[in-house]
C-alpha positions as MATLAB code, in Angstrom:
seq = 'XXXXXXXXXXXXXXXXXXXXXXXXXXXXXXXXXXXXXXXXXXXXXXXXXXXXXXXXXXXXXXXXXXXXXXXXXXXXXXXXXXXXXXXXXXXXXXXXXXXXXXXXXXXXXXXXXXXXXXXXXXXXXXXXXXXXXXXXXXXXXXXXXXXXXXXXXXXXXXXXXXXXXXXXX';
ca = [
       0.000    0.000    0.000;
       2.794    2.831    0.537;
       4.704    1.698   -2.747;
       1.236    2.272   -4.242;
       0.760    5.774   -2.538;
       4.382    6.595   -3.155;
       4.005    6.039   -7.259;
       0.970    7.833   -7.040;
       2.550   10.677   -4.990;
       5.705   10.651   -7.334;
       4.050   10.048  -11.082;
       0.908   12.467  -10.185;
       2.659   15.637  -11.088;
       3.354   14.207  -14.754;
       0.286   13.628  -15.488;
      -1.243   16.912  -14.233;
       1.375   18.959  -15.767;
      -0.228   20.795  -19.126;
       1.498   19.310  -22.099;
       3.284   22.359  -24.353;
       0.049   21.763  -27.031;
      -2.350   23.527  -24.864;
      -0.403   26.936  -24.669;
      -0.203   27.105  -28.170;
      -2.278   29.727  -30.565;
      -3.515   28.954  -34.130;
      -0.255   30.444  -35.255;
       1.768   27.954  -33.410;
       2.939   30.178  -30.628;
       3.692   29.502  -27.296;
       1.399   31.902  -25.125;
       3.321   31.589  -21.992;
       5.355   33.490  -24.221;
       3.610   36.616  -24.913;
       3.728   39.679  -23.731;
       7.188   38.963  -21.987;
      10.539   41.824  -22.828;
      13.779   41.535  -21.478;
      14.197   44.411  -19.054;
      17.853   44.996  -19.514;
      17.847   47.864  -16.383;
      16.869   45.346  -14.231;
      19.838   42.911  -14.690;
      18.660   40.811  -17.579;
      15.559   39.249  -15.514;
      12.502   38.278  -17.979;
       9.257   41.037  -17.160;
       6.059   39.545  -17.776;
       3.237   42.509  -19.593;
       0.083   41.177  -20.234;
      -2.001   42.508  -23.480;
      -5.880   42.277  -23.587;
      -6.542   40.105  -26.355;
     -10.146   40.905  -28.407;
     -10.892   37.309  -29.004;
     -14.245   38.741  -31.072;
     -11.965   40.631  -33.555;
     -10.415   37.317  -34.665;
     -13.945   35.895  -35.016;
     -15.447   38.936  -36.725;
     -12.893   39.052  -39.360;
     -13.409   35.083  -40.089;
     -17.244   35.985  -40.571;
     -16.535   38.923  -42.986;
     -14.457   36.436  -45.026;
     -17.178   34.073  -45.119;
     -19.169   36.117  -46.329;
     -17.464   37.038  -49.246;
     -16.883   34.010  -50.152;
     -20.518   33.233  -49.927;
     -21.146   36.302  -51.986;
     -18.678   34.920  -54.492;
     -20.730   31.792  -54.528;
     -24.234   33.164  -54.729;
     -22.359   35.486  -58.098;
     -22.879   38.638  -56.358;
     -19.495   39.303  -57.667;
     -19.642   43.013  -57.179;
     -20.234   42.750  -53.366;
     -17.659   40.465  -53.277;
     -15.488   42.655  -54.294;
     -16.411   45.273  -51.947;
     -16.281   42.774  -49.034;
     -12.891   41.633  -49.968;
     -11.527   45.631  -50.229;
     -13.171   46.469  -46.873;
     -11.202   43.570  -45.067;
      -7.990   44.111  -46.493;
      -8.704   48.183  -45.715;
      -9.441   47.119  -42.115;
      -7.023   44.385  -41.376;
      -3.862   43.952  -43.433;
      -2.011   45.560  -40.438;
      -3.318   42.713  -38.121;
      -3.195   39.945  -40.317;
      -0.597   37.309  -40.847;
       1.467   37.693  -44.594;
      -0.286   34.328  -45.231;
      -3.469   35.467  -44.680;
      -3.156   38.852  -46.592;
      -1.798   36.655  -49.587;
      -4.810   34.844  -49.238;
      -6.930   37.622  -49.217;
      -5.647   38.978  -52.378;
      -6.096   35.589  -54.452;
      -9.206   35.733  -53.363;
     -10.156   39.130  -54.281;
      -7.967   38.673  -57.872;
     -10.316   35.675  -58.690;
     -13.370   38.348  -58.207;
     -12.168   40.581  -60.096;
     -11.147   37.462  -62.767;
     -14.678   36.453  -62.844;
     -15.825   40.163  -63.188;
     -13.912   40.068  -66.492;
     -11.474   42.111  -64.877;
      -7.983   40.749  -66.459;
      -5.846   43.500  -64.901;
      -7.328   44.125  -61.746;
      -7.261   39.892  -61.128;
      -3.293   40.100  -62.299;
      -2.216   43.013  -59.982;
      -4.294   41.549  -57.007;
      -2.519   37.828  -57.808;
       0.908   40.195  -58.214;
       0.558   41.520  -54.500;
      -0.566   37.937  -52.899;
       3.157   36.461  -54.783;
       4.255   40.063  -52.713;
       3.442   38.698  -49.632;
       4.662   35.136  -50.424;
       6.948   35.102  -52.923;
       7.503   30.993  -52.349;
       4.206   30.180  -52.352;
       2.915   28.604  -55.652;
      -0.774   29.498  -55.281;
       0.016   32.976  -56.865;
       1.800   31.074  -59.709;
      -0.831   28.848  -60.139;
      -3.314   31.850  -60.293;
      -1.506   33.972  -62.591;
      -0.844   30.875  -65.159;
      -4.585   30.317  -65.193;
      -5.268   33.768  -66.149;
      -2.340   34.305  -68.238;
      -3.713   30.755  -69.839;
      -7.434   32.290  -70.461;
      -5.729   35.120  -72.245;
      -4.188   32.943  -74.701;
      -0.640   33.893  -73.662;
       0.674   30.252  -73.077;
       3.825   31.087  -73.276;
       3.854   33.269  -69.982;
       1.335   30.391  -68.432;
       3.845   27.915  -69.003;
       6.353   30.322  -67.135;
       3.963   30.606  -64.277;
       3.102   26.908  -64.198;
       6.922   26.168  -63.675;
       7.338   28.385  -60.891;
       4.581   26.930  -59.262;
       6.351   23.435  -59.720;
       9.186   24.980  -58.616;
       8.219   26.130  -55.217;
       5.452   22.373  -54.629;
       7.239   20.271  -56.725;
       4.262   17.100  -55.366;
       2.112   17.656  -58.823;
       5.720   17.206  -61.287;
];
């Protein structure tokens, strides 16, 4: 009976400890982490700040974006559009580069299916901006460039796409 209460007494703490999973954000980042500086006036020693955190903001974005894809769905293309300016307006401060890049394919495939050719290009241009080794962008402007009839530039596109996922090759 006290080997039994001694393993429980010693092995208990494992298991109750939190494993490093549950501290971490949708971005991968350790929470425990945030908010701390180095106060180098006060010999090196770690200062913890805390920062209110708007956990609505994060949801209210995620519902604006659904709903312009919805409106894409629906074709009402031209509200799209608006919805898609609005959020980058808003939030491309706030955002991750990922997410911006995102953004912008989506809103360049609005303004493809609007019959907008240059508008679709410049938005696909600024997501490859934000993620220049990404090969969604590629893919993207290849389709348009493709749709065009400039195959020669598609194929260009294409391989930079296979360049940076190489899976589809």
């Amino acid at each position: 009976m006290i080997k039994f209460v001694i393993g429980v007494f010693l092995f208990l703490p494992i298991i109750l400890l939190p494993t490093v999973a549950q501290f971490l954000n949708d971005d991968g980042v350790d929470t425990r982490l945030m908010g701390r500086n180095l106060n180098h006036h006060n010999n090196n020693l770690i200062e913890i700040k805390s920062t209110p955190v708007d956990l609505n903001s994060r949801l209210r974005w995620m519902k604006h974006r659904q709903e312009a894809r919805t409106f894409v769905l629906r074709g009402q293309l031209e509200q799209a559009r608006l919805s898609y300016k609005a959020l980058l307006h808003t939030k491309i401060h706030s955002l991750r580069q990922r997410t911006i890049a995102d953004l912008y394919l989506e809103l360049g495939h609005v303004f493809f299916l609007l019959g907008d050719s240059d508008f679709a290009r410049l938005h696909f241009e600024k997501a490859k901006s934000y993620r220049s080794q990404a090969y969604q962008p590629f893919v993207r402007l290849a389709q348009l460039e493709a749709s065009l009839g400039h195959l020669d530039q598609a194929k260009k596109y294409f391989e930079h796409a296979l360049f940076f996922n190489n899976t589809h090759g």
